[in-house]
């Protein structure tokens, strides 16, 4: 019996007024329906915004450390339920149980950080030129805010945005990715158990083009934080800012990894498996362009192909599986489209490039890790985000050329360089146009106590997470007081 789940508004589970539902399925076995979810309407979003508006005055007056206590309890709830949560993630998004457990662990770590931020929501006292004036700043919440999350970190990204928003004193309306609606129900249950008062956090499920679009247009949402594709994020950002709202968006990447001649190529190939193939490349920080000195290109490509051959693709629950399926049919088709385009444009397929259906994989969206060599800057796979397990090897003649090619992209999220040359490493860190960068570390490595975000079209607005997590969610008020008046 498949359960029908509801929206979470004002602390209650309620149906959408549409009377319609959609399904979330297991991408490893598309015959398995995980639940029915509300196909919500604009009216449902408005109801959630009304509930959040009513809850705002009391919540914004609640002492900040008391708000932080909720996140401390959330951390404990996550710890208690870590295995159940990992299993839902694997079932709904397809990633291996090992990776799903890692996502839960990172979310626990983030709550350690964010619950402590409650006691660090500080302003400044600033000396005045006038001896009669005492001047300072205080941080205030924005009001009712919106959070829109993607599918690839279905537990993490939602919580990493909601948690700092509510600690800052805002009330929230959340729209999860439709593909990962089940884990989002669990997110609401976890916050409820942690003591979030009615109306402070609300969730409305449904399509991006109806529910998500209303987040862009509704003037009562003072701010919207979005993670997802650049096309959607930029259009949403235009809508939000055109009505005077505040926008934060974490979007796509076309992340380069540069390999210099002095690097240990065996270690580099292992690192590239993590950054390029893991989670099927459904990582915004994943390496998709491997920029390598010509003299070592052939050897590194061979090593990478050997590693790609060893990646175990299968049901994420099975022991030893590295990669589960991609999220859905549309993502499968995106992968196949880019593989075909690369071949048509003259890239050399070294490994993979196909859907996998043998050995019981025919009911899911399984694909092979893929390596293309002889990729040039003009080719589509060197320019557009695939969000699939595809590494494009691009040969260059010098370090200078490597830097130029690495920066020749509209994106600027993450990057890596592999070298023992400290001078080049520091030079790279200074010149690379990305918001996150790495030396001898996979490009998708992150910890939640560091600020996170990109340059160029990869991000809009202040950094998420770490010490900067609350920046987007608060306004400064500047106060001048003359006590001697
Ligand atoms: N920079 C970062 O931190 C990260 C970026 N990403 C990026 O996310 C993308 C993959 O995620 P994916 O879920 O496919 O991205 P999408 O942009 O398709 O969707 C992201 C979210 O936006 C919603 N949405 C879709 N259309 C609209 C709209 N018109 N208005 C408002 N909201 C809308 C989606 O809803 P629905 O599901 O109902 O369509 C979903 O909740 C990649 O580009 C990746 O790089 C991913 C992780 C981290
Ligand atoms: O959104 C985040 O904070 C991190 C996501 C990420 O690193 C990824 O998708 O690779």
Short mmCIF file of C-alpha atoms and ligand atoms in Angstrom, two decimals:
data_model
loop_
_atom_site.label_atom_id
_atom_site.label_comp_id
_atom_site.label_asym_id
_atom_site.label_seq_id
_atom_site.Cartn_x
_atom_site.Cartn_y
_atom_site.Cartn_z
CA UNK A 1 0.00 0.00 0.00
CA UNK A 2 1.54 3.31 -1.11
CA UNK A 3 1.06 6.25 1.29
CA UNK A 4 -0.30 9.64 0.23
CA UNK A 5 1.65 12.44 1.94
CA UNK A 6 0.43 15.97 2.59
CA UNK A 7 1.71 19.52 2.74
CA UNK A 8 2.92 20.78 6.12
CA UNK A 9 1.30 24.12 6.90
CA UNK A 10 0.96 25.78 10.31
CA UNK A 11 2.07 22.59 12.08
CA UNK A 12 -0.59 20.46 10.37
CA UNK A 13 -0.53 17.96 7.53
CA UNK A 14 -3.08 19.07 4.92
CA UNK A 15 -4.12 18.27 1.35
CA UNK A 16 -3.61 20.62 -1.54
CA UNK A 17 -6.77 22.26 -2.76
CA UNK A 18 -5.98 20.80 -6.23
CA UNK A 19 -7.04 17.30 -5.12
CA UNK A 20 -4.20 16.00 -7.29
CA UNK A 21 -1.02 14.13 -6.49
CA UNK A 22 2.22 13.07 -8.17
CA UNK A 23 4.56 10.17 -7.44
CA UNK A 24 8.13 9.83 -6.32
CA UNK A 25 9.76 6.62 -7.51
CA UNK A 26 12.88 4.61 -6.84
CA UNK A 27 15.27 5.37 -9.73
CA UNK A 28 16.93 1.96 -9.26
CA UNK A 29 13.58 0.26 -9.86
CA UNK A 30 11.09 2.51 -11.59
CA UNK A 31 8.22 0.15 -10.77
CA UNK A 32 8.57 0.99 -7.08
CA UNK A 33 6.42 3.98 -6.11
CA UNK A 34 7.64 5.55 -2.85
CA UNK A 35 4.67 7.78 -2.21
CA UNK A 36 2.02 10.13 -3.57
CA UNK A 37 2.57 13.83 -2.92
CA UNK A 38 0.41 16.94 -3.19
CA UNK A 39 0.42 18.72 -6.56
CA UNK A 40 0.04 22.07 -4.90
CA UNK A 41 -1.31 25.29 -6.35
CA UNK A 42 -0.55 28.98 -5.95
CA UNK A 43 -3.35 29.11 -3.33
CA UNK A 44 -1.53 26.46 -1.26
CA UNK A 45 1.65 28.54 -1.35
CA UNK A 46 -0.36 31.58 -0.23
CA UNK A 47 -1.80 29.58 2.69
CA UNK A 48 1.70 28.60 3.77
CA UNK A 49 2.89 32.21 3.49
CA UNK A 50 -0.09 33.35 5.62
CA UNK A 51 0.81 30.78 8.31
CA UNK A 52 4.45 31.88 8.25
CA UNK A 53 3.38 35.56 8.46
CA UNK A 54 1.28 34.87 11.55
CA UNK A 55 4.12 32.99 13.22
CA UNK A 56 6.74 35.67 12.46
CA UNK A 57 6.11 38.25 15.24
CA UNK A 58 6.45 35.71 18.08
CA UNK A 59 9.30 33.79 16.46
CA UNK A 60 11.37 36.87 15.68
CA UNK A 61 11.04 37.93 19.34
CA UNK A 62 12.14 34.52 20.67
CA UNK A 63 15.62 34.73 22.20
CA UNK A 64 18.21 33.80 19.59
CA UNK A 65 19.95 31.09 21.69
CA UNK A 66 16.53 29.50 22.30
CA UNK A 67 16.04 29.37 18.53
CA UNK A 68 19.48 27.75 18.32
CA UNK A 69 18.40 25.06 20.81
CA UNK A 70 16.00 23.73 18.18
CA UNK A 71 18.93 23.03 15.90
CA UNK A 72 20.78 21.34 18.72
CA UNK A 73 17.79 19.02 19.19
CA UNK A 74 17.59 18.56 15.42
CA UNK A 75 21.20 17.39 15.50
CA UNK A 76 20.24 14.81 18.14
CA UNK A 77 17.22 13.66 16.10
CA UNK A 78 19.44 13.28 13.02
CA UNK A 79 21.90 11.22 15.06
CA UNK A 80 19.15 8.92 16.30
CA UNK A 81 17.63 8.41 12.88
CA UNK A 82 20.81 8.39 10.81
CA UNK A 83 20.34 4.92 9.34
CA UNK A 84 16.63 5.37 8.48
CA UNK A 85 17.45 8.66 6.78
CA UNK A 86 20.34 7.19 4.79
CA UNK A 87 18.08 4.39 3.58
CA UNK A 88 15.39 6.82 2.39
CA UNK A 89 18.03 8.88 0.56
CA UNK A 90 19.38 5.79 -1.20
CA UNK A 91 15.90 4.65 -2.13
CA UNK A 92 14.73 8.00 -3.44
CA UNK A 93 17.81 9.56 -5.05
CA UNK A 94 19.71 6.38 -5.93
CA UNK A 95 23.11 7.21 -4.38
CA UNK A 96 25.01 4.44 -2.62
CA UNK A 97 24.26 3.82 1.05
CA UNK A 98 27.85 4.88 1.82
CA UNK A 99 27.28 8.27 0.17
CA UNK A 100 23.83 8.60 1.75
CA UNK A 101 25.34 8.01 5.20
CA UNK A 102 27.93 10.66 4.36
CA UNK A 103 25.15 13.14 3.56
CA UNK A 104 23.47 12.50 6.92
CA UNK A 105 26.82 12.88 8.70
CA UNK A 106 27.48 16.21 6.98
CA UNK A 107 24.03 17.42 7.99
CA UNK A 108 24.76 16.52 11.62
CA UNK A 109 28.06 18.42 11.41
CA UNK A 110 26.26 21.41 9.92
CA UNK A 111 23.82 21.48 12.84
CA UNK A 112 26.75 21.53 15.27
CA UNK A 113 27.93 24.66 13.48
CA UNK A 114 24.59 26.39 12.94
CA UNK A 115 23.18 25.82 16.47
CA UNK A 116 26.32 27.56 17.78
CA UNK A 117 25.82 30.44 15.33
CA UNK A 118 22.82 31.43 17.46
CA UNK A 119 25.18 32.74 20.13
CA UNK A 120 27.32 34.50 17.54
CA UNK A 121 24.62 36.59 15.87
CA UNK A 122 26.54 39.70 16.78
CA UNK A 123 26.52 43.31 15.65
CA UNK A 124 29.26 45.91 16.19
CA UNK A 125 29.82 48.93 18.37
CA UNK A 126 31.51 51.60 16.26
CA UNK A 127 33.23 54.71 17.68
CA UNK A 128 31.46 57.95 16.75
CA UNK A 129 33.12 61.34 15.97
CA UNK A 130 30.52 62.86 18.31
CA UNK A 131 31.30 62.08 21.97
CA UNK A 132 27.55 62.21 22.76
CA UNK A 133 26.68 59.43 20.33
CA UNK A 134 26.74 55.76 21.09
CA UNK A 135 26.48 53.87 17.78
CA UNK A 136 26.05 50.18 17.08
CA UNK A 137 24.51 47.67 14.70
CA UNK A 138 22.07 44.83 15.36
CA UNK A 139 21.10 41.93 13.11
CA UNK A 140 17.41 41.46 12.35
CA UNK A 141 15.48 38.74 10.54
CA UNK A 142 13.98 39.50 7.14
CA UNK A 143 10.44 38.12 7.64
CA UNK A 144 8.81 35.28 5.71
CA UNK A 145 11.34 33.63 3.40
CA UNK A 146 11.38 30.85 0.79
CA UNK A 147 13.72 27.90 0.33
CA UNK A 148 13.87 25.85 -2.90
CA UNK A 149 16.10 22.76 -2.97
CA UNK A 150 17.42 20.38 -5.66
CA UNK A 151 17.43 16.60 -5.57
CA UNK A 152 21.13 15.74 -5.27
CA UNK A 153 21.52 16.38 -1.52
CA UNK A 154 17.86 15.91 -0.65
CA UNK A 155 18.30 15.93 3.12
CA UNK A 156 21.31 18.20 3.33
CA UNK A 157 20.63 21.18 1.11
CA UNK A 158 17.09 21.73 2.44
CA UNK A 159 18.28 21.65 6.06
CA UNK A 160 21.45 23.65 5.36
CA UNK A 161 19.23 26.50 4.17
CA UNK A 162 16.24 26.18 6.50
CA UNK A 163 18.31 25.92 9.70
CA UNK A 164 20.17 29.25 9.44
CA UNK A 165 17.00 30.95 8.15
CA UNK A 166 15.03 30.05 11.29
CA UNK A 167 17.90 30.65 13.72
CA UNK A 168 18.08 34.17 12.30
CA UNK A 169 14.40 34.58 13.27
CA UNK A 170 12.71 34.20 9.88
CA UNK A 171 9.74 31.97 9.20
CA UNK A 172 10.06 29.68 6.21
CA UNK A 173 8.12 28.17 3.32
CA UNK A 174 10.02 25.23 1.80
CA UNK A 175 9.62 23.69 -1.66
CA UNK A 176 11.63 20.49 -2.12
CA UNK A 177 12.61 18.94 -5.46
CA UNK A 178 9.65 16.85 -6.65
CA UNK A 179 11.90 13.83 -7.19
CA UNK A 180 12.86 13.78 -3.53
CA UNK A 181 9.58 14.55 -1.83
CA UNK A 182 9.69 11.59 0.57
CA UNK A 183 12.88 12.64 2.32
CA UNK A 184 11.40 16.14 2.57
CA UNK A 185 8.42 14.80 4.55
CA UNK A 186 11.02 13.37 6.91
CA UNK A 187 12.72 16.80 7.16
CA UNK A 188 9.44 18.32 8.38
CA UNK A 189 8.98 15.51 10.93
CA UNK A 190 12.51 16.04 12.25
CA UNK A 191 12.03 19.79 12.71
CA UNK A 192 8.64 19.18 14.34
CA UNK A 193 10.18 16.72 16.82
CA UNK A 194 12.92 19.25 17.52
CA UNK A 195 10.30 21.74 18.70
CA UNK A 196 9.74 24.16 15.82
CA UNK A 197 6.56 26.11 16.69
CA UNK A 198 3.53 26.02 14.36
CA UNK A 199 3.89 28.15 11.25
CA UNK A 200 7.65 28.76 11.65
CA UNK A 201 8.41 26.10 9.04
CA UNK A 202 5.97 25.10 6.29
CA UNK A 203 6.34 22.86 3.27
CA UNK A 204 4.45 22.91 -0.02
CA UNK A 205 5.21 20.18 -2.56
CA UNK A 206 4.52 20.46 -6.29
CA UNK A 207 6.01 21.46 -9.57
CA UNK A 208 8.69 24.08 -9.97
CA UNK A 209 6.67 25.85 -12.65
CA UNK A 210 3.70 26.40 -10.31
CA UNK A 211 4.89 26.31 -6.67
CA UNK A 212 8.46 27.46 -7.41
CA UNK A 213 7.34 30.23 -9.73
CA UNK A 214 5.05 31.66 -7.03
CA UNK A 215 8.11 31.94 -4.77
CA UNK A 216 9.51 34.29 -7.38
CA UNK A 217 6.38 36.37 -7.67
CA UNK A 218 4.83 36.56 -4.22
CA UNK A 219 5.78 39.91 -2.64
CA UNK A 220 5.27 38.55 0.89
CA UNK A 221 8.38 36.37 0.55
CA UNK A 222 11.10 38.79 1.56
CA UNK A 223 13.92 36.51 0.40
CA UNK A 224 14.38 33.31 -1.57
CA UNK A 225 17.33 30.93 -1.32
CA UNK A 226 17.56 28.52 -4.24
CA UNK A 227 19.90 25.72 -5.24
CA UNK A 228 19.50 24.18 -8.67
CA UNK A 229 20.25 24.77 -12.32
CA UNK A 230 21.53 28.12 -13.58
CA UNK A 231 18.66 28.68 -16.03
CA UNK A 232 16.02 28.34 -13.32
CA UNK A 233 18.05 30.21 -10.69
CA UNK A 234 18.77 33.22 -12.89
CA UNK A 235 15.13 33.54 -14.04
CA UNK A 236 13.91 33.18 -10.44
CA UNK A 237 16.47 35.74 -9.28
CA UNK A 238 15.16 38.26 -11.83
CA UNK A 239 11.60 37.77 -10.59
CA UNK A 240 12.54 38.07 -6.91
CA UNK A 241 14.75 41.13 -7.27
CA UNK A 242 12.30 42.86 -9.65
CA UNK A 243 9.80 42.98 -6.78
CA UNK A 244 12.45 44.17 -4.29
CA UNK A 245 13.13 40.76 -2.69
CA UNK A 246 16.51 39.37 -1.72
CA UNK A 247 17.95 36.43 -3.68
CA UNK A 248 20.55 33.79 -3.01
CA UNK A 249 21.21 31.12 -5.62
CA UNK A 250 23.72 28.29 -5.78
CA UNK A 251 23.72 26.94 -9.33
CA UNK A 252 25.65 25.01 -11.91
CA UNK A 253 29.33 24.32 -12.47
CA UNK A 254 31.74 23.20 -15.20
CA UNK A 255 34.53 22.62 -12.77
CA UNK A 256 38.13 22.19 -13.98
CA UNK A 257 40.85 20.03 -12.48
CA UNK A 258 44.33 20.93 -13.72
CA UNK A 259 47.05 18.27 -13.60
CA UNK A 260 50.70 19.33 -13.85
CA UNK A 261 53.65 17.14 -14.82
CA UNK A 262 54.96 16.66 -11.27
CA UNK A 263 51.69 15.20 -9.94
CA UNK A 264 51.40 11.58 -8.79
CA UNK A 265 49.15 10.29 -11.58
CA UNK A 266 47.90 7.22 -9.70
CA UNK A 267 46.70 9.38 -6.85
CA UNK A 268 45.22 11.89 -9.29
CA UNK A 269 43.22 9.16 -11.06
CA UNK A 270 41.79 8.04 -7.69
CA UNK A 271 40.91 11.60 -6.80
CA UNK A 272 39.16 12.07 -10.16
CA UNK A 273 36.96 9.05 -9.51
CA UNK A 274 35.69 10.86 -6.41
CA UNK A 275 35.27 14.24 -8.07
CA UNK A 276 34.05 13.20 -11.53
CA UNK A 277 32.19 9.91 -11.21
CA UNK A 278 30.91 9.75 -7.64
CA UNK A 279 27.13 10.15 -7.30
CA UNK A 280 27.10 9.89 -11.10
CA UNK A 281 28.54 13.36 -11.37
CA UNK A 282 25.33 14.77 -9.92
CA UNK A 283 27.44 17.18 -7.91
CA UNK A 284 27.56 20.87 -8.63
CA UNK A 285 31.23 20.84 -7.58
CA UNK A 286 32.16 17.73 -9.58
CA UNK A 287 35.08 17.75 -12.03
CA UNK A 288 33.87 17.71 -15.62
CA UNK A 289 36.93 19.24 -17.35
CA UNK A 290 40.28 17.56 -16.82
CA UNK A 291 42.92 20.00 -18.07
CA UNK A 292 46.19 18.19 -18.41
CA UNK A 293 49.69 18.87 -19.73
CA UNK A 294 50.05 17.18 -23.13
CA UNK A 295 53.15 15.23 -22.10
CA UNK A 296 51.21 13.27 -19.44
CA UNK A 297 47.75 13.27 -21.04
CA UNK A 298 47.89 9.78 -22.53
CA UNK A 299 49.20 8.15 -19.37
CA UNK A 300 46.64 9.89 -17.14
CA UNK A 301 43.79 9.07 -19.52
CA UNK A 302 44.77 5.38 -19.43
CA UNK A 303 44.85 5.40 -15.64
CA UNK A 304 41.50 7.17 -15.50
CA UNK A 305 39.92 4.67 -17.89
CA UNK A 306 41.22 1.85 -15.71
CA UNK A 307 39.62 3.47 -12.66
CA UNK A 308 36.35 4.06 -14.55
CA UNK A 309 36.28 0.33 -15.39
CA UNK A 310 36.49 -0.48 -11.68
CA UNK A 311 33.53 1.72 -10.63
CA UNK A 312 30.80 -0.67 -9.48
CA UNK A 313 27.40 0.46 -10.76
CA UNK A 314 24.31 -1.09 -9.20
CA UNK A 315 21.59 -0.75 -6.60
CA UNK A 316 22.87 1.66 -3.96
CA UNK A 317 21.84 -0.77 -1.21
CA UNK A 318 24.16 -3.52 -2.47
CA UNK A 319 27.49 -4.03 -0.75
CA UNK A 320 30.43 -2.61 -2.70
CA UNK A 321 28.34 -0.45 -5.06
CA UNK A 322 29.94 2.90 -5.90
CA UNK A 323 27.28 4.45 -8.13
CA UNK A 324 23.53 3.90 -8.17
CA UNK A 325 21.24 5.17 -10.94
CA UNK A 326 20.85 8.78 -12.09
CA UNK A 327 17.79 10.51 -10.71
CA UNK A 328 15.27 10.13 -13.55
CA UNK A 329 14.61 9.54 -17.22
CA UNK A 330 15.18 13.14 -18.11
CA UNK A 331 18.67 13.10 -16.50
CA UNK A 332 19.39 9.82 -18.31
CA UNK A 333 18.47 11.48 -21.60
CA UNK A 334 20.61 14.54 -20.81
CA UNK A 335 23.60 12.21 -20.28
CA UNK A 336 22.93 10.33 -23.56
CA UNK A 337 22.41 13.59 -25.44
CA UNK A 338 25.79 14.98 -24.32
CA UNK A 339 27.56 11.69 -25.10
CA UNK A 340 26.17 11.76 -28.65
CA UNK A 341 26.97 15.44 -29.09
CA UNK A 342 30.56 14.88 -27.95
CA UNK A 343 31.02 12.06 -30.46
CA UNK A 344 29.45 14.11 -33.27
CA UNK A 345 31.72 17.06 -32.49
CA UNK A 346 34.86 14.90 -32.70
CA UNK A 347 35.75 13.98 -29.10
CA UNK A 348 37.15 10.47 -28.62
CA UNK A 349 35.09 8.19 -26.40
CA UNK A 350 37.63 6.33 -24.27
CA UNK A 351 35.21 4.57 -21.94
CA UNK A 352 31.51 4.32 -21.05
CA UNK A 353 29.02 6.54 -22.81
CA UNK A 354 26.03 4.24 -22.49
CA UNK A 355 23.05 3.21 -20.43
CA UNK A 356 23.61 0.02 -18.42
CA UNK A 357 20.81 -2.54 -18.48
CA UNK A 358 22.51 -5.89 -17.92
CA UNK A 359 22.75 -7.88 -14.66
CA UNK A 360 19.37 -6.75 -13.35
CA UNK A 361 19.88 -3.03 -14.07
CA UNK A 362 17.14 -2.84 -16.73
CA UNK A 363 14.51 -1.39 -14.36
CA UNK A 364 16.58 1.63 -13.37
CA UNK A 365 18.39 4.61 -14.85
CA UNK A 366 21.94 3.25 -14.65
CA UNK A 367 24.77 4.74 -16.72
CA UNK A 368 28.47 4.08 -17.21
CA UNK A 369 31.18 6.42 -15.95
CA UNK A 370 32.49 8.07 -19.07
CA UNK A 371 35.80 9.44 -20.30
CA UNK A 372 36.26 11.54 -23.44
CA UNK A 373 39.69 12.58 -24.70
CA UNK A 374 40.69 15.14 -27.37
CA UNK A 375 38.08 17.57 -26.12
CA UNK A 376 38.56 21.17 -27.25
CA UNK A 377 37.29 24.41 -25.79
CA UNK A 378 34.69 24.89 -28.56
CA UNK A 379 32.98 21.55 -27.94
CA UNK A 380 29.65 21.50 -26.14
CA UNK A 381 30.85 19.12 -23.42
CA UNK A 382 33.58 21.62 -22.53
CA UNK A 383 30.99 24.35 -22.03
CA UNK A 384 27.67 23.03 -20.73
CA UNK A 385 26.94 21.37 -17.41
CA UNK A 386 25.95 17.71 -17.84
CA UNK A 387 25.44 16.76 -14.18
CA UNK A 388 26.46 13.26 -15.22
CA UNK A 389 29.56 11.03 -14.73
CA UNK A 390 31.44 12.43 -17.71
CA UNK A 391 35.05 13.65 -17.63
CA UNK A 392 36.31 15.58 -20.66
CA UNK A 393 40.10 15.40 -21.03
CA UNK A 394 41.54 18.63 -22.51
CA UNK A 395 45.23 18.77 -23.40
CA UNK A 396 47.29 21.94 -22.98
CA UNK A 397 50.93 22.87 -23.63
CA UNK A 398 51.71 24.95 -20.55
CA UNK A 399 50.56 25.93 -17.08
CA UNK A 400 49.59 29.36 -18.44
CA UNK A 401 47.36 27.76 -21.05
CA UNK A 402 45.84 25.52 -18.38
CA UNK A 403 44.80 28.54 -16.33
CA UNK A 404 43.33 30.28 -19.38
CA UNK A 405 41.34 27.19 -20.39
CA UNK A 406 40.17 26.61 -16.80
CA UNK A 407 38.80 30.15 -16.60
CA UNK A 408 37.22 29.99 -20.07
CA UNK A 409 33.74 29.20 -18.78
CA UNK A 410 30.62 31.06 -17.74
CA UNK A 411 30.65 29.08 -14.47
CA UNK A 412 32.83 29.61 -11.41
CA UNK A 413 31.88 27.22 -8.66
CA UNK A 414 34.78 24.91 -7.85
CA UNK A 415 38.20 23.81 -9.14
CA UNK A 416 41.34 21.81 -8.31
CA UNK A 417 44.98 21.66 -9.22
CA UNK A 418 47.25 18.66 -8.73
CA UNK A 419 50.93 19.56 -8.32
CA UNK A 420 53.80 19.49 -5.84
CA UNK A 421 54.92 22.95 -6.99
CA UNK A 422 53.87 25.31 -4.18
CA UNK A 423 54.52 28.40 -6.22
CA UNK A 424 52.18 27.26 -9.00
CA UNK A 425 49.62 26.07 -6.46
CA UNK A 426 49.45 29.49 -4.81
CA UNK A 427 49.42 31.22 -8.19
CA UNK A 428 46.50 29.00 -9.23
CA UNK A 429 44.57 29.75 -6.03
CA UNK A 430 44.97 33.48 -6.75
CA UNK A 431 44.04 33.37 -10.44
CA UNK A 432 41.35 30.73 -10.70
CA UNK A 433 37.89 32.23 -11.07
CA UNK A 434 35.95 29.97 -8.73
CA UNK A 435 34.34 30.46 -5.32
CA UNK A 436 35.79 27.23 -3.91
CA UNK A 437 39.16 25.81 -4.87
CA UNK A 438 41.45 22.90 -3.97
CA UNK A 439 45.08 21.84 -4.20
CA UNK A 440 45.60 18.06 -4.41
CA UNK A 441 42.01 17.60 -3.16
CA UNK A 442 38.96 16.54 -5.24
CA UNK A 443 36.96 19.51 -6.55
CA UNK A 444 33.78 18.32 -4.82
CA UNK A 445 35.31 18.16 -1.34
CA UNK A 446 33.49 20.39 1.15
CA UNK A 447 32.78 20.73 4.83
CA UNK A 448 29.84 22.68 6.14
CA UNK A 449 31.80 24.88 8.55
CA UNK A 450 33.43 26.67 5.59
CA UNK A 451 31.60 29.30 3.50
CA UNK A 452 30.30 27.84 0.21
CA UNK A 453 29.43 29.46 -3.11
CA UNK A 454 30.63 30.39 -6.57
CA UNK A 455 31.60 33.21 -8.90
CA UNK A 456 30.21 34.17 -12.34
CA UNK A 457 26.90 32.43 -13.19
CA UNK A 458 27.35 29.80 -10.47
CA UNK A 459 26.01 31.94 -7.64
CA UNK A 460 23.94 34.96 -6.72
CA UNK A 461 24.13 36.62 -3.31
CA UNK A 462 26.13 35.99 -0.15
CA UNK A 463 27.86 32.71 0.65
CA UNK A 464 26.01 29.89 2.37
CA UNK A 465 27.20 27.86 5.34
CA UNK A 466 30.11 28.27 7.75
CA UNK A 467 30.55 31.60 9.48
CA UNK A 468 28.65 33.26 6.61
CA UNK A 469 25.52 31.08 6.90
CA UNK A 470 23.43 33.81 8.53
CA UNK A 471 24.58 36.69 6.31
CA UNK A 472 21.85 36.24 3.73
CA UNK A 473 19.13 35.69 6.33
CA UNK A 474 19.61 38.93 8.30
CA UNK A 475 19.60 42.66 7.77
CA UNK A 476 21.75 45.05 9.72
CA UNK A 477 20.09 47.90 11.60
CA UNK A 478 22.38 50.82 12.43
CA UNK A 479 21.50 52.64 15.67
CA UNK A 480 22.71 56.08 16.88
CA UNK A 481 21.81 56.98 20.49
CA UNK A 482 22.46 60.23 22.31
CA UNK A 483 21.96 59.40 26.00
CA UNK A 484 22.85 62.98 27.04
CA UNK A 485 19.99 64.67 25.16
N1 LIG B 1 25.84 25.30 -6.45
C1 LIG B 1 25.31 24.41 -5.64
O1 LIG B 1 25.43 24.50 -4.43
C2 LIG B 1 24.55 23.26 -6.19
C3 LIG B 1 23.97 23.34 -7.44
N2 LIG B 1 23.23 22.31 -7.94
C4 LIG B 1 22.70 22.42 -9.29
O2 LIG B 1 21.39 21.90 -9.35
C5 LIG B 1 21.11 21.36 -10.62
C6 LIG B 1 20.49 19.99 -10.48
O3 LIG B 1 19.36 20.05 -9.69
P1 LIG B 1 17.89 20.06 -10.31
O4 LIG B 1 16.98 19.69 -9.19
O5 LIG B 1 17.85 19.28 -11.57
O6 LIG B 1 17.75 21.61 -10.70
P2 LIG B 1 16.43 22.38 -11.15
O7 LIG B 1 16.84 23.78 -11.40
O8 LIG B 1 15.70 21.67 -12.21
O9 LIG B 1 15.48 22.30 -9.86
C7 LIG B 1 15.88 22.81 -8.61
C8 LIG B 1 14.64 23.19 -7.82
O10 LIG B 1 13.98 24.26 -8.49
C9 LIG B 1 12.63 23.92 -8.73
N3 LIG B 1 12.16 24.59 -9.93
C10 LIG B 1 12.07 24.10 -11.20
N4 LIG B 1 11.56 25.04 -12.03
C11 LIG B 1 11.35 26.15 -11.28
C12 LIG B 1 10.84 27.46 -11.55
N5 LIG B 1 10.46 27.83 -12.78
N6 LIG B 1 10.76 28.36 -10.53
C13 LIG B 1 11.17 28.02 -9.30
N7 LIG B 1 11.62 26.79 -8.96
C14 LIG B 1 11.73 25.87 -9.95
C15 LIG B 1 12.64 22.40 -8.82
O11 LIG B 1 11.34 21.87 -8.64
P3 LIG B 1 10.90 20.48 -9.34
O12 LIG B 1 11.76 19.44 -8.74
O13 LIG B 1 9.48 20.36 -8.95
O14 LIG B 1 11.13 20.65 -10.80
C16 LIG B 1 13.61 22.07 -7.70
O15 LIG B 1 12.98 22.15 -6.45
C17 LIG B 1 22.44 21.33 -11.34
O16 LIG B 1 22.50 22.38 -12.26
C18 LIG B 1 23.45 21.57 -10.22
O17 LIG B 1 24.64 22.14 -10.64
C19 LIG B 1 23.04 21.18 -7.21
C20 LIG B 1 23.60 21.05 -5.96
C21 LIG B 1 24.42 22.06 -5.36
O1 LIG B 2 25.18 22.82 -1.65
C1 LIG B 2 26.17 22.57 -1.00
O2 LIG B 2 26.40 23.14 0.05
C2 LIG B 2 27.21 21.58 -1.44
C3 LIG B 2 26.75 20.78 -2.62
C4 LIG B 2 27.88 20.18 -3.30
O3 LIG B 2 28.99 20.32 -2.90
C5 LIG B 2 27.73 19.39 -4.53
O4 LIG B 2 26.65 19.24 -5.09
O5 LIG B 2 28.76 18.94 -4.95
#
